[in-house]
Coordinates of C-alpha atoms in Angstrom, one line a residue:
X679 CA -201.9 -26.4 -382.8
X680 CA -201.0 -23.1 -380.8
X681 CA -197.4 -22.0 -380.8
X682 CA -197.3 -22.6 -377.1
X683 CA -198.3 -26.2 -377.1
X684 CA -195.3 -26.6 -379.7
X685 CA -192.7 -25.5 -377.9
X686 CA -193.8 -27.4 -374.4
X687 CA -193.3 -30.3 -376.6
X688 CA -190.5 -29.1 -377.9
X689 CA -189.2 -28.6 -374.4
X690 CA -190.6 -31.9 -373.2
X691 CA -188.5 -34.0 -375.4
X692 CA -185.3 -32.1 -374.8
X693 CA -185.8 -33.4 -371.6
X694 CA -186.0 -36.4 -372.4
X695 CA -183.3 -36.7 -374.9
X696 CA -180.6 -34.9 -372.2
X697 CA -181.3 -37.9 -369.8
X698 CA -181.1 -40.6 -372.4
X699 CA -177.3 -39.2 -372.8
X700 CA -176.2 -39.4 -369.8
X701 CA -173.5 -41.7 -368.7
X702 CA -173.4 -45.0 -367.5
X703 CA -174.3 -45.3 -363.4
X704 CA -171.4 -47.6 -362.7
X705 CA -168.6 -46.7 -365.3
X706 CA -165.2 -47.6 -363.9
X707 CA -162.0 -46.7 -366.0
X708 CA -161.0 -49.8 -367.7
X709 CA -157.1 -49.4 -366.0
X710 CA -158.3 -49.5 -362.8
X711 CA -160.7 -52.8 -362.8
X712 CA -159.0 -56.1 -363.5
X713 CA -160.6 -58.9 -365.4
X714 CA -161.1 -62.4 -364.0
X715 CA -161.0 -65.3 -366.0
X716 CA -161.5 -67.8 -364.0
X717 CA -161.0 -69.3 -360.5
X718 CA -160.0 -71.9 -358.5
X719 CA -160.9 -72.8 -354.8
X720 CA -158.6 -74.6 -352.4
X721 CA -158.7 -75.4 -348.8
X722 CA -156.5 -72.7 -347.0
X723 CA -153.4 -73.3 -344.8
X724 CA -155.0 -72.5 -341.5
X725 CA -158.2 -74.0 -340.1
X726 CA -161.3 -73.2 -341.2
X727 CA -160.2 -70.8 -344.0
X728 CA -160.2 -71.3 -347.5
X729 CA -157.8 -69.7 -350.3
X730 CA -159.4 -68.0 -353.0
X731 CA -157.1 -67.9 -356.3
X732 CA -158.0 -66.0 -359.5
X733 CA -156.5 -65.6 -363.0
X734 CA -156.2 -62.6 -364.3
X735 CA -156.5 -61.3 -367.9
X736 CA -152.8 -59.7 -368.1
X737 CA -152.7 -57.6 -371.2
X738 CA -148.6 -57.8 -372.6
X739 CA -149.2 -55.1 -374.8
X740 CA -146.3 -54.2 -377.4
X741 CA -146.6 -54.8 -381.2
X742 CA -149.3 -57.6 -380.7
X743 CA -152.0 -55.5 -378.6
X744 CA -154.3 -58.6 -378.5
X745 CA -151.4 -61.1 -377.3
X746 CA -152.6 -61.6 -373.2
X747 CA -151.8 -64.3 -371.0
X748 CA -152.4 -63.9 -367.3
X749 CA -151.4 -63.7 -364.0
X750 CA -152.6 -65.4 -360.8
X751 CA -153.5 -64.0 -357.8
X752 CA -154.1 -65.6 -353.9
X753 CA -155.5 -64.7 -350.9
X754 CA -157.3 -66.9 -347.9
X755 CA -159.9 -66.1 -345.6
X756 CA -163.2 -67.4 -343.6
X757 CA -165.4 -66.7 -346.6
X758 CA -165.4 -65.7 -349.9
X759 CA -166.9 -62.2 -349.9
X760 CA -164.5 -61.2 -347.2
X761 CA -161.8 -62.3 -349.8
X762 CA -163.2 -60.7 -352.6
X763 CA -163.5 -57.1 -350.5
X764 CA -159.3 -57.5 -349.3
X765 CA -158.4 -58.2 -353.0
X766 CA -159.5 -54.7 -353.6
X767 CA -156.4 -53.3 -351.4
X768 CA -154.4 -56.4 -351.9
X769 CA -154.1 -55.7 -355.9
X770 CA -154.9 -51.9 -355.9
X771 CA -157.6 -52.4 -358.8
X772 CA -161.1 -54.0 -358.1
X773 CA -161.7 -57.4 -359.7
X774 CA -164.3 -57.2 -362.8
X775 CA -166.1 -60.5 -362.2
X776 CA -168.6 -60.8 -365.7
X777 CA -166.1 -62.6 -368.2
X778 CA -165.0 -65.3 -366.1
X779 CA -165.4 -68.9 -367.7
X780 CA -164.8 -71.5 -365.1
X781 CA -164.6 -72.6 -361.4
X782 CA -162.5 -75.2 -360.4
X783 CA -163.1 -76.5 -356.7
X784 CA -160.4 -79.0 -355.5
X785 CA -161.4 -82.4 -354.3
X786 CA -161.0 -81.3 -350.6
X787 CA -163.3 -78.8 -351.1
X788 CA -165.8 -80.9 -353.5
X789 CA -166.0 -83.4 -350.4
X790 CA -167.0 -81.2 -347.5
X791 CA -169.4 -78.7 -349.6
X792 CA -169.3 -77.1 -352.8
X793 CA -172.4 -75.1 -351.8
X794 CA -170.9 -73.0 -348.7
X795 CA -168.0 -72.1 -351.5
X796 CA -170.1 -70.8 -354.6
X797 CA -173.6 -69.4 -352.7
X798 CA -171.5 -66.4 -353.0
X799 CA -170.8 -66.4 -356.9
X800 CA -174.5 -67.5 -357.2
X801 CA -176.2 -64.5 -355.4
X802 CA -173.6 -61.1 -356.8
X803 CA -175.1 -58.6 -359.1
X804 CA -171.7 -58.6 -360.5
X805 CA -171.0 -62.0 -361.3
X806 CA -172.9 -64.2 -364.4
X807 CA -174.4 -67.7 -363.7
X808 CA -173.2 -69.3 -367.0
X809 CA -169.5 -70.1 -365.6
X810 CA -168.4 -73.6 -365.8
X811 CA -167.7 -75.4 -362.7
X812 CA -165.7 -78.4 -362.5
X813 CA -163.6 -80.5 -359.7
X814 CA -159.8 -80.9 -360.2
X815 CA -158.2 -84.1 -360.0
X816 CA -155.1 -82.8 -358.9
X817 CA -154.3 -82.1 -355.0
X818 CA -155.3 -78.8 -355.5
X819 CA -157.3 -76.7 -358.0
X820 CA -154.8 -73.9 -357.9
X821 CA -151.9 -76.1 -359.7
X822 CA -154.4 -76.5 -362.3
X823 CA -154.8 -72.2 -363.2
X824 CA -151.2 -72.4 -362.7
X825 CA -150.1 -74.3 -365.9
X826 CA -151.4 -70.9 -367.8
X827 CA -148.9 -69.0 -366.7
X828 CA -147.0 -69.6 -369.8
X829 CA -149.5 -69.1 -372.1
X830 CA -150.6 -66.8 -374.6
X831 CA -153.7 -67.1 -373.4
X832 CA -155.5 -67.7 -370.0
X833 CA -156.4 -71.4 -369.3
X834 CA -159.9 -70.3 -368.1
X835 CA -160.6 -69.4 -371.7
X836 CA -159.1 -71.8 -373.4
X837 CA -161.5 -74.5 -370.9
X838 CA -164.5 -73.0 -371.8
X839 CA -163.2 -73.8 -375.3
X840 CA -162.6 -77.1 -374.5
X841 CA -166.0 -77.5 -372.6
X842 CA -167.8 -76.2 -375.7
X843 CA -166.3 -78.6 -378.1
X844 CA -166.9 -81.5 -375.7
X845 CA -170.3 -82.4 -377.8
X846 CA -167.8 -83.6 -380.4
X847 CA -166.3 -86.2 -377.5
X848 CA -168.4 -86.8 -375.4
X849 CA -166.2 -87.6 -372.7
X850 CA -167.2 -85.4 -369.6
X851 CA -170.7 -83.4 -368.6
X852 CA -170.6 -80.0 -369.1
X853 CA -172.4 -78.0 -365.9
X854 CA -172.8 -74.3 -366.0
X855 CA -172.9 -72.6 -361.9
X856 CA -176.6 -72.2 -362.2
X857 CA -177.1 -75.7 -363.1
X858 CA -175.7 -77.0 -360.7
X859 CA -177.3 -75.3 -357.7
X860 CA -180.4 -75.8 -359.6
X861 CA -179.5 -79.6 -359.8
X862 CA -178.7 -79.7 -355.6
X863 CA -182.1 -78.7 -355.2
X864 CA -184.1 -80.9 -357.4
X865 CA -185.7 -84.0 -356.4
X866 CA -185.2 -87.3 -357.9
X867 CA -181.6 -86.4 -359.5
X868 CA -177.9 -86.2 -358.3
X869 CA -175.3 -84.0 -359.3
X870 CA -172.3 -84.4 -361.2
X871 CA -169.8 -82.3 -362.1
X872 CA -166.4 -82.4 -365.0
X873 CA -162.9 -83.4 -364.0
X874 CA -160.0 -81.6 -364.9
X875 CA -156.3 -83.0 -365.2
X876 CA -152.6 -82.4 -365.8
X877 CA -151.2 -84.5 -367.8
X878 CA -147.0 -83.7 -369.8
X879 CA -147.1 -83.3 -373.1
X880 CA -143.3 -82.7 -374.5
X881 CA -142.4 -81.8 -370.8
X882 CA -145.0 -79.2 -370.3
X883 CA -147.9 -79.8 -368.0
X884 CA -151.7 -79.2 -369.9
X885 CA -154.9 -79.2 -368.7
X886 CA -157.5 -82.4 -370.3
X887 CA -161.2 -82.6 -369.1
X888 CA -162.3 -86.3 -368.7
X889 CA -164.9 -88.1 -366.7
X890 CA -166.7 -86.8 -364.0
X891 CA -167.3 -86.5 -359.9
X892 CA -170.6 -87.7 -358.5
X893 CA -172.3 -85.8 -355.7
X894 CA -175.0 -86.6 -353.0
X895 CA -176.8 -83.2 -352.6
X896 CA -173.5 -80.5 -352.6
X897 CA -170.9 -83.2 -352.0
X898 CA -168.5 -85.5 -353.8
X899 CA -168.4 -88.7 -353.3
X900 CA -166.3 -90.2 -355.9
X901 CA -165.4 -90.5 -359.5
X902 CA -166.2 -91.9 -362.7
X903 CA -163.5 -92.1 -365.6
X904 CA -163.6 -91.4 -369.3
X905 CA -165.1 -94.8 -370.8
X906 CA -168.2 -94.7 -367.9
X907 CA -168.8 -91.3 -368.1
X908 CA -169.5 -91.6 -372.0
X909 CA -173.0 -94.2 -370.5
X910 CA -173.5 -91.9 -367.8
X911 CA -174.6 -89.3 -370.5
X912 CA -176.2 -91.4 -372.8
X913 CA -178.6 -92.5 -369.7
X914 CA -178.9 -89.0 -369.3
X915 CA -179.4 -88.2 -372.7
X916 CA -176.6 -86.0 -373.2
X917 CA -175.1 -87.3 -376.0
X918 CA -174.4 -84.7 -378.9
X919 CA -171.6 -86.7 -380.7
X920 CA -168.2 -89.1 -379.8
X921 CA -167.1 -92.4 -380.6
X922 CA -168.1 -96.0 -380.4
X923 CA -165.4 -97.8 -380.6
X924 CA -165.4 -101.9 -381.2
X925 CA -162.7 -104.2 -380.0
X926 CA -159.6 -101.9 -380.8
X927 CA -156.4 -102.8 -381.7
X928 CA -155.0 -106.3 -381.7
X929 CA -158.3 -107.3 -380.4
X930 CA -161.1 -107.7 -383.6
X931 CA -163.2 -106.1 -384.8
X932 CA -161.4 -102.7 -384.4
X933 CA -164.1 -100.5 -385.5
X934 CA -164.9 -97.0 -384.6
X935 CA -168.8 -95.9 -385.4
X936 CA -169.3 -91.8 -385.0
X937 CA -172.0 -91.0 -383.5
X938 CA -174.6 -88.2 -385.3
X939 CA -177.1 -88.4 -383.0
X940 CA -178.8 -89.8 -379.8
X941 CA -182.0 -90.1 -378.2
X942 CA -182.7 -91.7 -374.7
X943 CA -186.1 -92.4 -373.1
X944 CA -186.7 -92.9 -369.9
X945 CA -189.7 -94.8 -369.0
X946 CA -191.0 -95.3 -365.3
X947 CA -193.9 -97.9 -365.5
X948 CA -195.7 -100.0 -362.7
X949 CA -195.2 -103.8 -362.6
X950 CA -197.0 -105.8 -359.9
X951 CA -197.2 -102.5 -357.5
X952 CA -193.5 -102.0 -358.1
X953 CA -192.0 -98.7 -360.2
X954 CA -189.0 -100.4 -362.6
X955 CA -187.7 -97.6 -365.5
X956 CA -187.3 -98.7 -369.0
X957 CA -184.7 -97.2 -370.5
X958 CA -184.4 -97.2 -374.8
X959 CA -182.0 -95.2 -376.7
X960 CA -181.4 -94.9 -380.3
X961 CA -178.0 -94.0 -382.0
X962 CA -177.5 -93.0 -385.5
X963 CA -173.6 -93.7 -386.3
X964 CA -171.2 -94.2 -389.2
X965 CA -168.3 -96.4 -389.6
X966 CA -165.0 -93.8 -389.7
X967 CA -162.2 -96.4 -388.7
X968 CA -161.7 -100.0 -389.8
X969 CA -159.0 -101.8 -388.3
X970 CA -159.6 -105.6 -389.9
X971 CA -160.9 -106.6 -393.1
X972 CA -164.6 -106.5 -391.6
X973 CA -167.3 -106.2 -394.1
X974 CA -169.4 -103.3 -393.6
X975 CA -170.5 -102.7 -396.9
X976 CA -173.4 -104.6 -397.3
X977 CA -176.5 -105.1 -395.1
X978 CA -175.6 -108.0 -393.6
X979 CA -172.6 -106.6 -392.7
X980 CA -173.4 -103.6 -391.0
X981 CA -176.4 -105.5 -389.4
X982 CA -173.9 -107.4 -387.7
X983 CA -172.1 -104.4 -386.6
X984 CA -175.0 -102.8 -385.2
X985 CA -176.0 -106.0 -383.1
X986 CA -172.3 -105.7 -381.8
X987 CA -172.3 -102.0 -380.9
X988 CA -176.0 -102.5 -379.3
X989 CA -174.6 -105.4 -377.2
X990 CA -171.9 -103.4 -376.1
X991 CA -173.6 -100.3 -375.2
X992 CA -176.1 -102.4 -373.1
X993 CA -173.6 -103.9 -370.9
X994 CA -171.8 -100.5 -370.6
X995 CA -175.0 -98.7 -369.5
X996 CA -176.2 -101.7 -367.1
X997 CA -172.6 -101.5 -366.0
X998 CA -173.0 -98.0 -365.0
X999 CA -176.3 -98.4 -363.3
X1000 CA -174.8 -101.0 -360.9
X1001 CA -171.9 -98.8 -359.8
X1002 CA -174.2 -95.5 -359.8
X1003 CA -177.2 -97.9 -357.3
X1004 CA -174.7 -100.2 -355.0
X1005 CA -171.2 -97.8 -354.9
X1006 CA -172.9 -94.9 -354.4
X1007 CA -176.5 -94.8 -354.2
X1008 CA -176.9 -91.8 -356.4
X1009 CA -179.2 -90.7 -359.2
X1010 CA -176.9 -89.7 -361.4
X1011 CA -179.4 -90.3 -363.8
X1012 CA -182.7 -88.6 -363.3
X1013 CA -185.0 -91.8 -362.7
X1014 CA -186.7 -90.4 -359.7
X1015 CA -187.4 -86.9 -362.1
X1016 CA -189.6 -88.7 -364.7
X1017 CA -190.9 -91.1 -362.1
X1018 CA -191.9 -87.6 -359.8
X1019 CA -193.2 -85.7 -363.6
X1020 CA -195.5 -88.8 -364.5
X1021 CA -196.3 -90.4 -361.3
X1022 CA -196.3 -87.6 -358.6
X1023 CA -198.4 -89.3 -356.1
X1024 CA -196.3 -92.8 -356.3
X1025 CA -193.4 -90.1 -356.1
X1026 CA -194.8 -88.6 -352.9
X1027 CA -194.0 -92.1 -351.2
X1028 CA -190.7 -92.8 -352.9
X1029 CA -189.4 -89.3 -352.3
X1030 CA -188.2 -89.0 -348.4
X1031 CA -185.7 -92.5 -349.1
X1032 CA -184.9 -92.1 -352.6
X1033 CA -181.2 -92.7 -352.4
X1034 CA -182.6 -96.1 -350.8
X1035 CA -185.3 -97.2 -353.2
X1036 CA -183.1 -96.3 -356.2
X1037 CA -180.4 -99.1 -354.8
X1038 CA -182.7 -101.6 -355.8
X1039 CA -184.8 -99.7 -358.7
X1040 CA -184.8 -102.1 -361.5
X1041 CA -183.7 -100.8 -364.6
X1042 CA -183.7 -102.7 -368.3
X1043 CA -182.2 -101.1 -370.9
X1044 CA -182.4 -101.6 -374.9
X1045 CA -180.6 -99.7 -377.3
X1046 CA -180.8 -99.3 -381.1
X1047 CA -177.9 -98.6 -383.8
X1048 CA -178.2 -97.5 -386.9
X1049 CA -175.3 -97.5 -389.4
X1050 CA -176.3 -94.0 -391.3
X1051 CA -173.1 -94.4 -393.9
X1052 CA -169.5 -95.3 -394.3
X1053 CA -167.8 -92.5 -394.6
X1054 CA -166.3 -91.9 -397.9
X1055 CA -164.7 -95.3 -398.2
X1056 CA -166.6 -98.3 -399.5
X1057 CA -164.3 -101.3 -398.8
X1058 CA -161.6 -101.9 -396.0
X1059 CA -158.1 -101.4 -396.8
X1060 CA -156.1 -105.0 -397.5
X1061 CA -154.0 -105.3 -394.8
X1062 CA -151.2 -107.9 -396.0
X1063 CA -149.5 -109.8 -393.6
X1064 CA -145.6 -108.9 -393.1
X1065 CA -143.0 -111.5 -393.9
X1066 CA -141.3 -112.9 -390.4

């Protein structure tokens, strides 16, 4: 190859290699941009307006340079991108929107229209689709951010904790932004969405996720508590772990089963011209708690354990059903999906009144439990009865 040809090469890639070193379009000094961590929504004071409230990340410095808690920091206004734009001159530093982990809309807001609130959040370039987004069972979702003022961490983080450990309890649904939206605008399924609560605890106020909110299209129309919400996700088959608990205490048997894993079919099927769903799940548990001198060690024994916890789980799911068709008239559960992904032309009928037909969809559910193990211990405790 001629010497000239090697050296336009040459040339060539120093080109290319100067412009692969250049800096980043968009780079903003990290002590002028403040993070977000999360958000809450409330109705504002005046008419029409709503108040936007954020938490943010508030670095404390000194000999812990990792110890941050975090700051909160309110402004209303007719929409949400006008409020965003005035808490540039409001704060002096622009608000770095990627690392927040929640939304929490109060119930006021939940009722009239989530949608209106968070088509903003949905459609920035500088915002991330997998936030949380949950409804606050306090009067407002701002008191809620507000018990992490005194922490050493902001609440919004320590949520999206708690929302990723909620496989192991199973006692709320977790919904991600985009999921959400995406849910609104799917046929044949209603939304739902995670509570959040204050409750004391040694005379501070803390933040517990339990149960859920239940939506027709963008908008709440009531709530569901812990013990129901646990069958609303087992219908939905969104079970990843929790409890089964049996009678309790002073009231035999008093067993807790863990749960390892779930799976629930749904079934649409035609019965004299008539779509009914058949619903079948299939838990594998183990006994972790005995509370009476139950015998679970032998077959017999856990097959009449099973039998109980298959009976129970039936009459908690049916019990669900009822107050999701006649209290609400919401899918909660995704029936009209499978009936629209296997049947699409009966669906093209059902479709237009579907909040109607599912009122009096008839549902029969069967479950199936399976005792894995026993834990560690073979035999029950003796309990010996106290002298009066």
């Amino acid at each position: 190859m001629k010497s000239w040809v090697k050296l336009f090469f040459a040339w060539i890639m120093g080109c290319l290699l100067i412009f692969s070193l250049t800096g980043c379009w968009n780079y903003r000094e990290v002590d002028k941009v403040s993070t977000v961590a999360g958000i809450a929504i409330d109705k504002g004071e005046k008419d029409n307006e709503i108040m936007l409230t954020v938490e943010v990340v508030d670095s404390k410095g000194g000999e812990d340079s990792m110890h941050t808690g975090s700051q909160l920091v309110s402004l209303s206004g007719h929409t949400m991108f006008e409020i965003v734009r005035r808490m540039i001159t409001e704060s002096g530093m622009r608000m770095y929107w990627a690392h927040a982990k929640s939304i929490i809309l109060s119930e006021e807001i939940a009722r009239s229209g989530a949608a209106k609130v968070i088509d903003w959040y949905v459609r920035d370039s500088e915002t991330r689709a997998d936030i949380h987004i949950l409804v606050s069972g306090e009067k407002t979702a701002k008191e809620v951010l507000r018990t992490g003022e005194n922490l050493n961490e902001p609440l919004s983080y320590r949520i999206d904790e708690m929302l990723k450990n909620e496989k192991s309890v199973s006692a709320s649904p977790v919904m991600e932004i985009f999921d959400f939206a995406d849910t609104i605008n799917t046929a044949g399924i209603s939304s739902v969405l995670p509570m959040i609560y204050l409750s004391d605890e040694d005379g501070k106020k803390t933040a517990s996720i339990s149960g859920l909110a239940v939506f027709d299209l963008d908008k709440m129309l009531g709530t569901m508590d812990y013990n129901k919400t646990k069958y609303v996700l087992f219908l939905r088959d969104e079970i990843k772990g929790g409890i089964l608990p049996l009678g309790g205490y002073d009231r035999a048997p008093g067993i807790s089963l863990e749960i390892f894993k779930n799976e629930t079919k749904i079934e649409p099927v035609l019965v004299d011209g008539e779509v009914e769903i058949r619903v079948k799940t299939r838990t594998v548990t183990a006994v972790d708690e005995v509370q009476e001198n139950v015998d679970y060690y032998t077959s017999k024994g856990r097959a009449e354990i099973e039998k109980m916890a298959e009976e129970m789980m039936v009459k908690e799911m049916e019990n669900v059903i009822e107050i999701a068709q006649k209290r609400y008239k919401q899918d909660i559960f995704g029936f009209g999906n499978r009936i629209h992904k296997k049947m699409p032309n009966i669906w093209k009928s059902l479709e237009p009144n579907w909040d109607e037909k599912f009122s009096r969809l008839k549902v029969t559910v069967q479950a199936k439990v399976k005792i894995k193990n026993t834990a560690s211990t073979r035999k029950p405790i003796k309990m010996e009865e106290e002298d009066l």
